[in-house]
Amino acid sequence: MREARLLWSVVGVAAAALGAGLGELAAGALTLRNGPVLGFREAVVVLLPDEFVVHNGIDLVAIATGPLLVVLFVGALVALAASAGVAAADGSRRPAVLALLVGLLGLGSEWLRPDSSLVDVVPVLLGVLGFGAGLTVLRRVLRRQGVPGPDEGPDEGLDPDPTEAPQVEAAPDAPARVAANRRTVLGAAAATAALGLAAAVVGEVVGRGRRAVEQGRRLLRLTMISAPQEPADVAVGLDEVAPWTTPNDDFYRQDAAVVVPAIAAEEWTLRIHGEVEREVVLSYEQLIGMAVREQWVTLVGLTYEPGGGQVGNAWWSGVPTHRLLQLAGVRTGADAVVQTGDDGWRCVTATQVLEDPGRRALLAFAMNGEALPLEHGFPARTVVPGLYGGVSACKWVVDWEVTRLDVVEASWDEDRPLRAPVRIASRIDTPADGAELVAGPVEVGGVAWAPPIGVGAVEVEVDGGGWELAALGAASQTDAWAQWRTTLDLAPGTHRVRVRVRDRVGVEQEDADEDDASGDEASGDAATGAVGLHEIQVEVVEPD
Ligand SMILES: Nc1nc2c(c(=O)[nH]1)N[C@H]1C(S)=C(S)[C@@H](COP(=O)(O)O)O[C@H]1N2
Ligand SMILES: [Mo]
């Protein structure tokens, strides 16, 4: 009986090894920053309260997340896997429940990482599936070899199962047969674990590319750039309003491809060709050696919906695009640049915009005072104030083909528009939609943007009762968003609050056509960005 228990435990651990290996393989193949095990460790760092980070000069994070944690974590997984194996013997649901729990824990720890995206769950799911499949197969092997459950059968270990095992004469050669069965079981378990190990090794090799690039990025010394310095008074002092500077980890991501390109800085080049006087192949070293321009730019996604999160504001460092086009010399008649990223994504941007110093378009290599994160286009990406990201802000950009708009138009088969200026927009960050509030003065606030002209005014309306001016944070940065706030005196009941922005020349944010409830076809939401004001509904109750 004890031997049977041991065999079932071994089988559980072997299945878990297969699952973990497949998870690591998936993480490597998807060039995620790390696999589930290290991902868990990062989540612990996020969960630790700030006071715990450095205490009396001792770096508690380092201790709490060092090798000891990994050993504990792996040990716990092994113990869980072993008990799942034992439970699998009597066909109980416990292994499935355990796998589910570990899977949920894994998913939770992926989501806790601030820059996680949907692909990060793939390794966890694959791990859980690998565990389930491994356990199912091995269980069949054990049953066929007549291994009893830990709590059933006589104490002498393996005994040929009378119902499932092929019929054999029990008595004379029983010990030899038991040994053979044990070998078969252990062999199958070893093969399963080896498969998991092989998968992990392949994942490690495949993922090494990304880690090498991360390492190279960390070692870059970009002395020509400066740390972001927020202009005075941009903040209106409401904690619930999005911070004026969006930290890189919180900056929205919009990727067409699942796999984030990992390009070493020294291997990157931008080729500028087509309708140019001379082809230019620019290296990273040459790029960062040029005169740097730094500026605040709010980037907006084509998929931004009123009140949504596809918008962020950062301090970008790079080289003005007009300088780069000057190097190549744009031929007369050429009016478009097809920008292509290493992921194969492409967009078309008018030379008029890229050649005009006044439009402040940038080939950026740094974001908020550090080299671009891989997710945001390392080594270099374009940033154009006032154009949606989807028509201008090419990440991992490696190719600029100077050409003509009518030529590109004829062959444009992407479901994104060719040209799309950012629609001016405003958002209510607090209170939240559906909030329950106590009657009396209520602080309302949010952000508004109108690049490249700049925010002129923000107005708020309650229940259609007329527009009132809100207070604005400093809005001198015309390419960046502005914060706004106001105080509303709300009586008990349900209220509808709306916001709108006017740019510096007085153009007002468009309201969605009231008659066209869907708004979709008339305004071409998908094609040119959503139209419509952000509105929230709040429930106000009597104070008690
Ligand atoms: N190479 C490449 N560039 C790209 C994309 C992409 O998928 N691949 N997405 C675009 C879209 S739709 C937007 S909104 C911005 C988003 O930039 P971010 O992910 O840094 O926020 O990048 C743009 N540049
Ligand atoms: Mo976008």
PDB file of C-alpha atoms in Angstrom, residues 299-399:
ATOM      1  CA  LEU A 299      -1.244  59.190 -27.404  1.00  0.00           C
ATOM      2  CA  VAL A 300      -4.786  58.064 -28.250  1.00  0.00           C
ATOM      3  CA  GLY A 301      -5.883  54.751 -29.730  1.00  0.00           C
ATOM      4  CA  LEU A 302      -8.325  54.536 -32.628  1.00  0.00           C
ATOM      5  CA  THR A 303     -10.274  52.184 -30.408  1.00  0.00           C
ATOM      6  CA  TYR A 304     -10.729  54.790 -27.665  1.00  0.00           C
ATOM      7  CA  GLU A 305     -14.395  54.897 -26.638  1.00  0.00           C
ATOM      8  CA  PRO A 306     -15.870  57.722 -24.541  1.00  0.00           C
ATOM      9  CA  GLY A 307     -14.670  57.067 -21.000  1.00  0.00           C
ATOM     10  CA  GLY A 308     -12.238  54.338 -22.096  1.00  0.00           C
ATOM     11  CA  GLY A 309      -8.607  53.704 -21.310  1.00  0.00           C
ATOM     12  CA  GLN A 310      -6.907  53.764 -24.717  1.00  0.00           C
ATOM     13  CA  VAL A 311      -5.145  57.032 -23.974  1.00  0.00           C
ATOM     14  CA  GLY A 312      -2.012  57.989 -22.055  1.00  0.00           C
ATOM     15  CA  ASN A 313       0.401  60.871 -21.621  1.00  0.00           C
ATOM     16  CA  ALA A 314       4.174  60.509 -21.588  1.00  0.00           C
ATOM     17  CA  TRP A 315       7.447  62.409 -21.911  1.00  0.00           C
ATOM     18  CA  TRP A 316       9.021  61.267 -25.172  1.00  0.00           C
ATOM     19  CA  SER A 317      12.647  61.699 -26.233  1.00  0.00           C
ATOM     20  CA  GLY A 318      13.686  61.262 -29.836  1.00  0.00           C
ATOM     21  CA  VAL A 319      14.679  62.873 -33.080  1.00  0.00           C
ATOM     22  CA  PRO A 320      12.261  65.080 -35.062  1.00  0.00           C
ATOM     23  CA  THR A 321      11.049  63.169 -38.109  1.00  0.00           C
ATOM     24  CA  HIS A 322      11.681  66.137 -40.422  1.00  0.00           C
ATOM     25  CA  ARG A 323      15.414  65.834 -39.703  1.00  0.00           C
ATOM     26  CA  LEU A 324      15.390  62.184 -40.744  1.00  0.00           C
ATOM     27  CA  LEU A 325      13.428  62.859 -43.914  1.00  0.00           C
ATOM     28  CA  GLN A 326      15.876  65.677 -44.687  1.00  0.00           C
ATOM     29  CA  LEU A 327      18.726  63.165 -44.543  1.00  0.00           C
ATOM     30  CA  ALA A 328      17.043  61.148 -47.268  1.00  0.00           C
ATOM     31  CA  GLY A 329      15.622  64.056 -49.258  1.00  0.00           C
ATOM     32  CA  VAL A 330      11.944  63.569 -50.132  1.00  0.00           C
ATOM     33  CA  ARG A 331      11.349  63.865 -53.899  1.00  0.00           C
ATOM     34  CA  THR A 332       8.709  66.292 -55.102  1.00  0.00           C
ATOM     35  CA  GLY A 333       5.334  64.650 -55.546  1.00  0.00           C
ATOM     36  CA  ALA A 334       5.886  62.148 -52.753  1.00  0.00           C
ATOM     37  CA  ASP A 335       3.283  62.814 -50.079  1.00  0.00           C
ATOM     38  CA  ALA A 336       3.142  59.687 -47.913  1.00  0.00           C
ATOM     39  CA  VAL A 337       5.393  57.487 -45.813  1.00  0.00           C
ATOM     40  CA  VAL A 338       4.504  53.841 -45.305  1.00  0.00           C
ATOM     41  CA  GLN A 339       5.891  52.962 -41.899  1.00  0.00           C
ATOM     42  CA  THR A 340       6.454  49.291 -41.160  1.00  0.00           C
ATOM     43  CA  GLY A 341       7.205  47.722 -37.792  1.00  0.00           C
ATOM     44  CA  ASP A 342       9.263  44.602 -37.184  1.00  0.00           C
ATOM     45  CA  ASP A 343       5.983  42.808 -36.450  1.00  0.00           C
ATOM     46  CA  GLY A 344       4.826  43.495 -40.012  1.00  0.00           C
ATOM     47  CA  TRP A 345       2.283  46.101 -38.890  1.00  0.00           C
ATOM     48  CA  ARG A 346       2.159  49.163 -41.109  1.00  0.00           C
ATOM     49  CA  CYS A 347       0.555  52.558 -41.277  1.00  0.00           C
ATOM     50  CA  VAL A 348       0.699  55.498 -43.630  1.00  0.00           C
ATOM     51  CA  THR A 349       1.536  59.011 -42.523  1.00  0.00           C
ATOM     52  CA  ALA A 350       1.503  62.154 -44.669  1.00  0.00           C
ATOM     53  CA  THR A 351       4.952  63.597 -45.445  1.00  0.00           C
ATOM     54  CA  GLN A 352       3.324  66.977 -44.848  1.00  0.00           C
ATOM     55  CA  VAL A 353       2.994  66.053 -41.178  1.00  0.00           C
ATOM     56  CA  LEU A 354       6.347  64.298 -40.829  1.00  0.00           C
ATOM     57  CA  GLU A 355       8.244  67.078 -42.650  1.00  0.00           C
ATOM     58  CA  ASP A 356       6.684  69.972 -40.754  1.00  0.00           C
ATOM     59  CA  PRO A 357       8.785  70.926 -37.699  1.00  0.00           C
ATOM     60  CA  GLY A 358       5.693  72.696 -36.327  1.00  0.00           C
ATOM     61  CA  ARG A 359       3.833  69.381 -36.085  1.00  0.00           C
ATOM     62  CA  ARG A 360       6.477  68.083 -33.684  1.00  0.00           C
ATOM     63  CA  ALA A 361       6.474  64.472 -34.935  1.00  0.00           C
ATOM     64  CA  LEU A 362       9.179  62.370 -33.325  1.00  0.00           C
ATOM     65  CA  LEU A 363      11.065  59.165 -33.909  1.00  0.00           C
ATOM     66  CA  ALA A 364      11.182  58.371 -30.200  1.00  0.00           C
ATOM     67  CA  PHE A 365      13.639  56.084 -28.442  1.00  0.00           C
ATOM     68  CA  ALA A 366      12.743  56.921 -24.848  1.00  0.00           C
ATOM     69  CA  MET A 367       9.549  57.194 -22.838  1.00  0.00           C
ATOM     70  CA  ASN A 368       9.288  58.899 -19.457  1.00  0.00           C
ATOM     71  CA  GLY A 369      13.051  59.144 -19.119  1.00  0.00           C
ATOM     72  CA  GLU A 370      14.030  55.578 -19.960  1.00  0.00           C
ATOM     73  CA  ALA A 371      14.625  53.588 -23.129  1.00  0.00           C
ATOM     74  CA  LEU A 372      11.285  52.536 -24.650  1.00  0.00           C
ATOM     75  CA  PRO A 373       9.913  49.426 -22.961  1.00  0.00           C
ATOM     76  CA  LEU A 374       9.832  46.483 -25.394  1.00  0.00           C
ATOM     77  CA  GLU A 375       6.042  46.587 -25.312  1.00  0.00           C
ATOM     78  CA  HIS A 376       6.042  50.199 -26.433  1.00  0.00           C
ATOM     79  CA  GLY A 377       8.312  49.803 -29.429  1.00  0.00           C
ATOM     80  CA  PHE A 378      11.949  49.367 -28.365  1.00  0.00           C
ATOM     81  CA  PRO A 379      14.342  50.365 -29.888  1.00  0.00           C
ATOM     82  CA  ALA A 380      12.396  53.113 -31.695  1.00  0.00           C
ATOM     83  CA  ARG A 381       8.840  54.148 -32.551  1.00  0.00           C
ATOM     84  CA  THR A 382       7.087  57.097 -34.118  1.00  0.00           C
ATOM     85  CA  VAL A 383       4.970  59.531 -32.092  1.00  0.00           C
ATOM     86  CA  VAL A 384       2.872  62.179 -33.865  1.00  0.00           C
ATOM     87  CA  PRO A 385       0.902  64.660 -31.740  1.00  0.00           C
ATOM     88  CA  GLY A 386      -2.693  64.903 -32.914  1.00  0.00           C
ATOM     89  CA  LEU A 387      -2.843  61.703 -34.985  1.00  0.00           C
ATOM     90  CA  TYR A 388      -4.322  58.478 -33.654  1.00  0.00           C
ATOM     91  CA  GLY A 389      -1.710  55.864 -32.749  1.00  0.00           C
ATOM     92  CA  GLY A 390      -3.159  53.520 -35.352  1.00  0.00           C
ATOM     93  CA  VAL A 391      -2.264  55.855 -38.241  1.00  0.00           C
ATOM     94  CA  SER A 392       1.068  57.180 -37.038  1.00  0.00           C
ATOM     95  CA  ALA A 393       2.710  55.766 -33.924  1.00  0.00           C
ATOM     96  CA  CYS A 394       4.510  52.797 -35.495  1.00  0.00           C
ATOM     97  CA  LYS A 395       6.327  50.734 -32.856  1.00  0.00           C
ATOM     98  CA  TRP A 396       9.492  48.713 -33.551  1.00  0.00           C
ATOM     99  CA  VAL A 397       9.655  50.790 -36.732  1.00  0.00           C
ATOM    100  CA  VAL A 398      12.227  49.460 -39.194  1.00  0.00           C
ATOM    101  CA  ASP A 399      11.118  50.773 -42.572  1.00  0.00           C
TER     102      ASP A 399
END
